[in-house]
Tab-separated table of C-alpha atoms and ligand atoms in Angstrom:
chain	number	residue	atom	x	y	z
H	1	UNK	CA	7.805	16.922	-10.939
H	2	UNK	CA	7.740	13.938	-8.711
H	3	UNK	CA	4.382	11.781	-8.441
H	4	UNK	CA	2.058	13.011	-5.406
H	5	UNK	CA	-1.281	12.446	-4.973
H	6	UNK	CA	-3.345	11.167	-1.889
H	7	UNK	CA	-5.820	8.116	-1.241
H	8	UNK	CA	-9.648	9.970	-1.431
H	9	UNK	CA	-13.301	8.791	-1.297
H	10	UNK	CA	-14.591	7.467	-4.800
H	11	UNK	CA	-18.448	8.815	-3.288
H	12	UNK	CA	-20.392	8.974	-6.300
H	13	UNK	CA	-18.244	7.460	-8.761
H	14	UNK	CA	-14.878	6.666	-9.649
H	15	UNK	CA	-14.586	9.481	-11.430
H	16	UNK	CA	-15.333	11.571	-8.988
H	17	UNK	CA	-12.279	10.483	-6.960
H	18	UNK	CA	-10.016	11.796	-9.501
H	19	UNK	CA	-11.937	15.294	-8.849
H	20	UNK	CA	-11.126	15.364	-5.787
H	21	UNK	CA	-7.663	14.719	-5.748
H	22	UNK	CA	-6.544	16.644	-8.607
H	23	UNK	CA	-8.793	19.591	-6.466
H	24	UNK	CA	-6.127	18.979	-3.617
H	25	UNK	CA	-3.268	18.989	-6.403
H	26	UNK	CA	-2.332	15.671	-5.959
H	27	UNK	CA	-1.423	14.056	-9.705
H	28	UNK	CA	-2.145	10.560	-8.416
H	29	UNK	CA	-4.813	8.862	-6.944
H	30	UNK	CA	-5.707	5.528	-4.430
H	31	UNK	CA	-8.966	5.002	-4.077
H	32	UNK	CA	-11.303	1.600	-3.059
H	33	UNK	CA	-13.810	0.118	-5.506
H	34	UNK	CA	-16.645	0.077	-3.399
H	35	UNK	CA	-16.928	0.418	0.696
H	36	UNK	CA	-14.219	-0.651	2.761
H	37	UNK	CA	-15.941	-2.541	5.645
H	38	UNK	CA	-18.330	-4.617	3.445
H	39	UNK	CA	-17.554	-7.686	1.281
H	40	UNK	CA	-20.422	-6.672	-0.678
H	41	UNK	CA	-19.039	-5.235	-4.619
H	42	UNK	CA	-20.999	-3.678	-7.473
H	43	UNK	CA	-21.008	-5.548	-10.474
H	44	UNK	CA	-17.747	-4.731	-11.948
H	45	UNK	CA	-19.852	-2.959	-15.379
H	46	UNK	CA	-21.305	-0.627	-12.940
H	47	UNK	CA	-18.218	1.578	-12.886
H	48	UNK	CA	-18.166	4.750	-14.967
H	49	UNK	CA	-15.134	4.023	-16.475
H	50	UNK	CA	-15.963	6.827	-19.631
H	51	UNK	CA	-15.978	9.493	-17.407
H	52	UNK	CA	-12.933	7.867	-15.182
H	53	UNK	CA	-10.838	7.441	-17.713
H	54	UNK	CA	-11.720	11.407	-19.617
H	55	UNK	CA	-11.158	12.632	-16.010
H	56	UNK	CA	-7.655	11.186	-15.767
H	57	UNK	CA	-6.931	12.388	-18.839
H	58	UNK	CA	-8.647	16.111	-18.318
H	59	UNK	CA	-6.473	16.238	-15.093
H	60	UNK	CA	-3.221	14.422	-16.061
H	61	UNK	CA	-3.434	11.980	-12.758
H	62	UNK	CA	-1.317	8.738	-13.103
H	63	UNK	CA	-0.879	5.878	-11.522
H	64	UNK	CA	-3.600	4.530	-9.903
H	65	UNK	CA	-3.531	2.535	-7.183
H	66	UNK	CA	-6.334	0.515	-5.515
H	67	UNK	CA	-6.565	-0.305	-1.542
H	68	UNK	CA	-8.035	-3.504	-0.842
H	69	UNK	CA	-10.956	-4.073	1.696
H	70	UNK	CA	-9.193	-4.135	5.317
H	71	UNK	CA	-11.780	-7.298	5.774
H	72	UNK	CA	-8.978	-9.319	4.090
H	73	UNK	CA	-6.949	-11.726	5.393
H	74	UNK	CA	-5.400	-14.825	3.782
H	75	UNK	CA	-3.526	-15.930	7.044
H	76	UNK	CA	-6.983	-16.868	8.616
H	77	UNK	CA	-7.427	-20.140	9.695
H	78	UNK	CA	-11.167	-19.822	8.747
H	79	UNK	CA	-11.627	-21.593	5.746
H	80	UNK	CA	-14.839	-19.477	4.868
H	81	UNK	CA	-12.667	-16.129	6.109
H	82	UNK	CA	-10.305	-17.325	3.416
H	83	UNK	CA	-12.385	-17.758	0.946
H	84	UNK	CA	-14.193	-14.175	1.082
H	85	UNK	CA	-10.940	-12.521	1.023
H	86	UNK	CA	-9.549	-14.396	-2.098
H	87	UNK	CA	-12.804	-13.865	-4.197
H	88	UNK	CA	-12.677	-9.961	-2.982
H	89	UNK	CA	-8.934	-9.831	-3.827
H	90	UNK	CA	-9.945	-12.073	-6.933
H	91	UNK	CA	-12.537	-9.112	-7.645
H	92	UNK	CA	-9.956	-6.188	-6.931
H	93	UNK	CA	-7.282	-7.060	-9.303
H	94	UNK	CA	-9.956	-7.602	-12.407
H	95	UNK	CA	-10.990	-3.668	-11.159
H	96	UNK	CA	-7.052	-2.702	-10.916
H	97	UNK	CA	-7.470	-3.802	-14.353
H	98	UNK	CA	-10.414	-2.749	-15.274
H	99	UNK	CA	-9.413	1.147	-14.390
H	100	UNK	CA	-5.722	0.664	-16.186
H	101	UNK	CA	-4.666	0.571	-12.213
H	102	UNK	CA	-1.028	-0.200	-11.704
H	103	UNK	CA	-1.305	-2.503	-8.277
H	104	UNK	CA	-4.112	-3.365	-5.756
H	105	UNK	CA	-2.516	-2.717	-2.109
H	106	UNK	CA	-2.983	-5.066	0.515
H	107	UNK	CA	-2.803	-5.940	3.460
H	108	UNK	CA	-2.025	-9.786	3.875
H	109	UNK	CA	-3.830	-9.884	7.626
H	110	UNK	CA	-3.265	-11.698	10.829
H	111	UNK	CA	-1.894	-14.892	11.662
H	112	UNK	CA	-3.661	-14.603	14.842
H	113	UNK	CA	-1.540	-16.000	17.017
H	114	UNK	CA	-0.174	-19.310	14.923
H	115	UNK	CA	3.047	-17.568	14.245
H	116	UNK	CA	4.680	-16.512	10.554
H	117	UNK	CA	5.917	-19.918	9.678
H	118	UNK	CA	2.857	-21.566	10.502
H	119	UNK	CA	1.090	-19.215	7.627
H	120	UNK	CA	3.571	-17.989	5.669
H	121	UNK	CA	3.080	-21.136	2.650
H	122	UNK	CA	-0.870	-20.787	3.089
H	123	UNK	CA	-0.113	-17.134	1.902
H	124	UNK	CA	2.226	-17.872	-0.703
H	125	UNK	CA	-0.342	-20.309	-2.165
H	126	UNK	CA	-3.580	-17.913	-2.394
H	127	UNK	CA	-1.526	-15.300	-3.831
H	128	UNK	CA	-0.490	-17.447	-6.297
H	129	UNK	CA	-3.346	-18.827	-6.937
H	130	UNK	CA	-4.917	-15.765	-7.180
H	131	UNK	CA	-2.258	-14.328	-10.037
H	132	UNK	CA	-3.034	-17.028	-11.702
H	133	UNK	CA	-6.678	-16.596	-12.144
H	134	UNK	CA	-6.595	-12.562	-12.990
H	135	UNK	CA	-5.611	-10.748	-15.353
H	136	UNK	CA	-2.457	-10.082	-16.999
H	137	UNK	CA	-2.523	-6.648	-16.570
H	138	UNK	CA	-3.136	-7.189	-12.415
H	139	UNK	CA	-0.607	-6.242	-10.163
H	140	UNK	CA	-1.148	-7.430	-6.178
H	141	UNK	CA	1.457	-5.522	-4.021
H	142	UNK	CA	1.566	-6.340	-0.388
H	143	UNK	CA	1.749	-3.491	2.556
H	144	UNK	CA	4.137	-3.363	5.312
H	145	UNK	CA	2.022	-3.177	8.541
H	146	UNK	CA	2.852	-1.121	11.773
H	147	UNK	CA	4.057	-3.874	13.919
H	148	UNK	CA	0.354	-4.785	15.596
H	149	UNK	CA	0.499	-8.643	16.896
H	150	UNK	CA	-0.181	-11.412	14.498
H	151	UNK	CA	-0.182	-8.526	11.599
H	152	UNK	CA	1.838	-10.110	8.743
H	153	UNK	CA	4.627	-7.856	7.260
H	154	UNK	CA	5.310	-5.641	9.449
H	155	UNK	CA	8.979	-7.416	9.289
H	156	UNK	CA	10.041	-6.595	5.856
H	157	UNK	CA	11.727	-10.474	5.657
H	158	UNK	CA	8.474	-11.336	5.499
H	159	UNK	CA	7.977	-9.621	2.157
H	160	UNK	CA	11.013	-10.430	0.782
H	161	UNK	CA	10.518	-14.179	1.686
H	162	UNK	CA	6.599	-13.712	0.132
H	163	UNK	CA	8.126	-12.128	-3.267
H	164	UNK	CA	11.125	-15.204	-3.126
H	165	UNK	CA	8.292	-18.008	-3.560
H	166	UNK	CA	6.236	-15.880	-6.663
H	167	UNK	CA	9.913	-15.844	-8.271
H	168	UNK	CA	10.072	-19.188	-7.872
H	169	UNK	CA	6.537	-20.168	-9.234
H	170	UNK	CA	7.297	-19.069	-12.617
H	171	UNK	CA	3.499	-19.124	-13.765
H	172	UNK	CA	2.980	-15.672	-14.084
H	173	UNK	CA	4.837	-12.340	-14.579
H	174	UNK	CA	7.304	-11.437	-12.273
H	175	UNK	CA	6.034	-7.756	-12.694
H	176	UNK	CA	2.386	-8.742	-11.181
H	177	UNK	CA	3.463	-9.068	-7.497
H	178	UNK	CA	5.311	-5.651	-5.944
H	179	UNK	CA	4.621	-4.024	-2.759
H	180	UNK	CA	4.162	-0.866	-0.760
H	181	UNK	CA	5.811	0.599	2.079
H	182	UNK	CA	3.664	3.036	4.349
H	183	UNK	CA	6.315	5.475	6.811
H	184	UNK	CA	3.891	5.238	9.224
H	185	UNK	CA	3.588	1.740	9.643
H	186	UNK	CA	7.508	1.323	9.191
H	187	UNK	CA	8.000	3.659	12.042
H	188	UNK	CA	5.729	1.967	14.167
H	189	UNK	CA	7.218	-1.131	13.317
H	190	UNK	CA	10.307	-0.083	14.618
H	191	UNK	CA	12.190	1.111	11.301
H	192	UNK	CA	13.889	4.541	11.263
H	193	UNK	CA	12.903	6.338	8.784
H	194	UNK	CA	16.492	8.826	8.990
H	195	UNK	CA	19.951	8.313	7.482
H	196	UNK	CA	21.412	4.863	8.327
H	197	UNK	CA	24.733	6.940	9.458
H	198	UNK	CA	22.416	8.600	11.990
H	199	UNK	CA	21.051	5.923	13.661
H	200	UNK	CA	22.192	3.906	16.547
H	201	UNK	CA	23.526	0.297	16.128
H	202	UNK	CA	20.943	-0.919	18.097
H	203	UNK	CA	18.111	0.371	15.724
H	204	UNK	CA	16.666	-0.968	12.433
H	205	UNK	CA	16.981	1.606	9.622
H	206	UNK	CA	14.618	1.125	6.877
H	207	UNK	CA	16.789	2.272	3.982
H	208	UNK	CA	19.547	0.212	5.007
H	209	UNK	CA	16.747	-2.544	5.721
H	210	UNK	CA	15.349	-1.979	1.821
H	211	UNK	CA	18.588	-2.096	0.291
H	212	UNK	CA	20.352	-5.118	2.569
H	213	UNK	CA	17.083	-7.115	1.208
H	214	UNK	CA	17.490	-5.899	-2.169
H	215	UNK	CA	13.775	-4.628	-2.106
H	216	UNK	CA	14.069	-1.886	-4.276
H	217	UNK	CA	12.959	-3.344	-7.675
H	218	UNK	CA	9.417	-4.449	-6.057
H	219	UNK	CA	8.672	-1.444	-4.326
H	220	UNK	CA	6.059	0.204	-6.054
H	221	UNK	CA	4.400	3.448	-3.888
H	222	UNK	CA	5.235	4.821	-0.752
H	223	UNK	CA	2.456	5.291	1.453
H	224	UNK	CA	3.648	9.071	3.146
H	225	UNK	CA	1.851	9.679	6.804
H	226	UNK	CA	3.043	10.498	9.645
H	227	UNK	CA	2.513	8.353	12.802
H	228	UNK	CA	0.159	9.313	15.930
H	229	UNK	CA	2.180	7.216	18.296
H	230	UNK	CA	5.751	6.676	19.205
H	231	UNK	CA	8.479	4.693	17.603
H	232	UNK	CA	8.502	0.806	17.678
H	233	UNK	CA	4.998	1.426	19.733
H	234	UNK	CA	3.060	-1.324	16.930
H	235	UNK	CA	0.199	1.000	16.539
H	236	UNK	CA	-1.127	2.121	13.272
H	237	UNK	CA	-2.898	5.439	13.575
H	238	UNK	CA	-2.086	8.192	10.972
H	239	UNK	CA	-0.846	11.698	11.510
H	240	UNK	CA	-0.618	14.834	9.484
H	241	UNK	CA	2.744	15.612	7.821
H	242	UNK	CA	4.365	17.278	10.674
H	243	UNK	CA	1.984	16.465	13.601
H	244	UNK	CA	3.288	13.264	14.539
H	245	UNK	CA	6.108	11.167	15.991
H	246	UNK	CA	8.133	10.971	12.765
H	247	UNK	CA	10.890	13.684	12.824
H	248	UNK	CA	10.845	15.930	9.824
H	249	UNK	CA	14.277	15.619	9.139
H	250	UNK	CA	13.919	11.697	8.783
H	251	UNK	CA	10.875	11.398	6.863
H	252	UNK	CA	12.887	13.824	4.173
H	253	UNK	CA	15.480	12.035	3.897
H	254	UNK	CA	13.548	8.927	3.123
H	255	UNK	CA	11.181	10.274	0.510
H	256	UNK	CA	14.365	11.885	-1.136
H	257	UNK	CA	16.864	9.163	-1.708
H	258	UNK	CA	17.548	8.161	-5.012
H	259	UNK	CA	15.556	5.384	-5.037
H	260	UNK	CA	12.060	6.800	-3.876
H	261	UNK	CA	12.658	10.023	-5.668
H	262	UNK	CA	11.174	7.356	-8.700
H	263	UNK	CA	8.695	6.601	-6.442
H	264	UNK	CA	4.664	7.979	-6.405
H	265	UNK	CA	3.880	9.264	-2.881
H	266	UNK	CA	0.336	8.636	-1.718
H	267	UNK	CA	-1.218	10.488	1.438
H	268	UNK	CA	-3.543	8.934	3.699
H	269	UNK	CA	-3.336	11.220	6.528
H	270	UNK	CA	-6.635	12.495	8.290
H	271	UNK	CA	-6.085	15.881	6.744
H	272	UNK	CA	-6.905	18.613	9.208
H	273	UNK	CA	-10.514	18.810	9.335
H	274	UNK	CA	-10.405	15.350	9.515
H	275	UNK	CA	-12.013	14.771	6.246
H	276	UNK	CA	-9.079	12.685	4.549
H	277	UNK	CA	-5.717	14.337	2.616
H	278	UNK	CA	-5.708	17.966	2.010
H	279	UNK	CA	-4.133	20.572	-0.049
H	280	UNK	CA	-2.202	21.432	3.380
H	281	UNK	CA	-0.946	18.119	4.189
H	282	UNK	CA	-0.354	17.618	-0.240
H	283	UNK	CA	1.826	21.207	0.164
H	284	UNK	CA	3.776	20.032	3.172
H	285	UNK	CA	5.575	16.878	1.264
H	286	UNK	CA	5.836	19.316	-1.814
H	287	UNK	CA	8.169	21.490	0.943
H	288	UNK	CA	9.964	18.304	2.058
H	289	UNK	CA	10.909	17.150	-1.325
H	290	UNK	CA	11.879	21.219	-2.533
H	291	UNK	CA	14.369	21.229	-0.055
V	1	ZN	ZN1	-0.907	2.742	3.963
V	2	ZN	ZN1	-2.209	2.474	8.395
């Protein structure tokens, strides 16, 4: 049975998130330790990790995945913006920990205008300094973003040249630092989602794009969501499964090659009373990967 589950609210307790998504029958679960929009945290003993962790158990959901506040961003030329979003990234991995999580998704932020090579060693630094002061058991994977200006990672040679330095660094485990691609945002970024052999010369495939930058072994999770808005359009809204701009027959293939059949699948589509993933939207990828 492959690993699907969906990102849902944690309202009430962590434990309640699992609830929910084994009530949509998803078998795995991303959720945010506190609220997303406020730096603001609980005290990390607050958490009701007895009643988490019987929950997982009681509903068999595995892995866990944690999304980082979207507050963050280490390519901020704001020393006290910096700092904010290294102690809250600081504070997510110790909970990615804390909950036997297996990676803390994130997305890196905006260069604002001061271009990738102007921030891309800032970045490399905080990350590593920030594997270096959490826990062993941590994982910090990076998100692809949908192509929006100044957004870092939305090329995917960004990620490989952000995973190049941590190999290089050799102070922590190489198994600590993944990431996560989201079909939505690779679509909007301008990366087909179909079979390379179907797509014109002229386009950027992101299976061929995965494999020609040998990004495989990092990739983690595969954010599944279908985009509001066109190809290559650099605008990150989410879509049902089968509402959007991403043909069908290309966001099968991708979830059904070899290499993300290994993969868990994680929904973070509106759902369609707008409430967050569904059982509808949790039964449409179940048809995708059947077929
Ligand atoms: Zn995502
Ligand atoms: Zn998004």
């Amino acid at each position: 049975m492959r690993q699907l589950g969906a990102h849902v609210s944690a309202a009430g307790g962590i434990d309640k998130a699992v609830e929910r998504v084994a009530a949509i029958g998803g078998n795995c679960l991303q959720l945010f330790s506190g609220s997303p929009r406020v730096w603001a945290k609980p005290g990390l003993e607050k958490y009701p990790l007895d009643k988490f962790f019987s929950n997982r158990e009681k509903y068999a959901i595995s892995p866990v995945f944690t999304h980082a506040l979207y507050l963050v961003n280490l390519a901020s030329d704001k020393p006290e913006n910096i700092r904010k979003s290294f102690d809250s990234l600081k504070y997510e991995l110790e909970f990615d920990s804390l909950v036997k999580g297996s990676g803390v998704v994130v997305h890196l932020g905006s260069h604002q205008g001061r271009g990738w090579e102007a921030s891309k060693e800032q970045l490399a630094k905080h990350i590593d300094a920030l594997l270096k002061v959490t826990p062993d058991d941590s994982t910090f994977l990076i998100e692809n973003s949908a192509g929006q200006k100044g957004k870092i990672a939305s090329d995917l040679h960004e990620v490989r040249w952000l995973l190049d330095q941590a190999e290089l660094s050799g102070k922590w485990s190489k198994n600590r630092f993944g990431w996560c691609f989201d079909t939505c945002h690779g679509h909007a970024a301008g990366y087909r989602l179909a079979d390379p052999a179907k797509i014109p010369a002229s386009e950027k495939s992101a299976y061929a794009t995965i494999t020609d930058l040998d990004l495989w072994s990092t990739l983690r999770v595969v954010h599944v969501n279908d985009s509001r808005d066109p190809f290559a359009s650099g605008r990150d809204r989410h879509a049902n499964i089968g509402e959007g701009n991403i043909p069908k027959a290309d966001l099968q293939f991708f979830i059904n090659t070899p290499e993300v059949q290994k993969l868990p699948l994680i929904l973070e589509v509106p759902g369609l009373d707008g409430n967050g993933p569904d059982g509808e939207n949790i039964g449409r990828v179940q048809q995708l990967v059947a077929c």
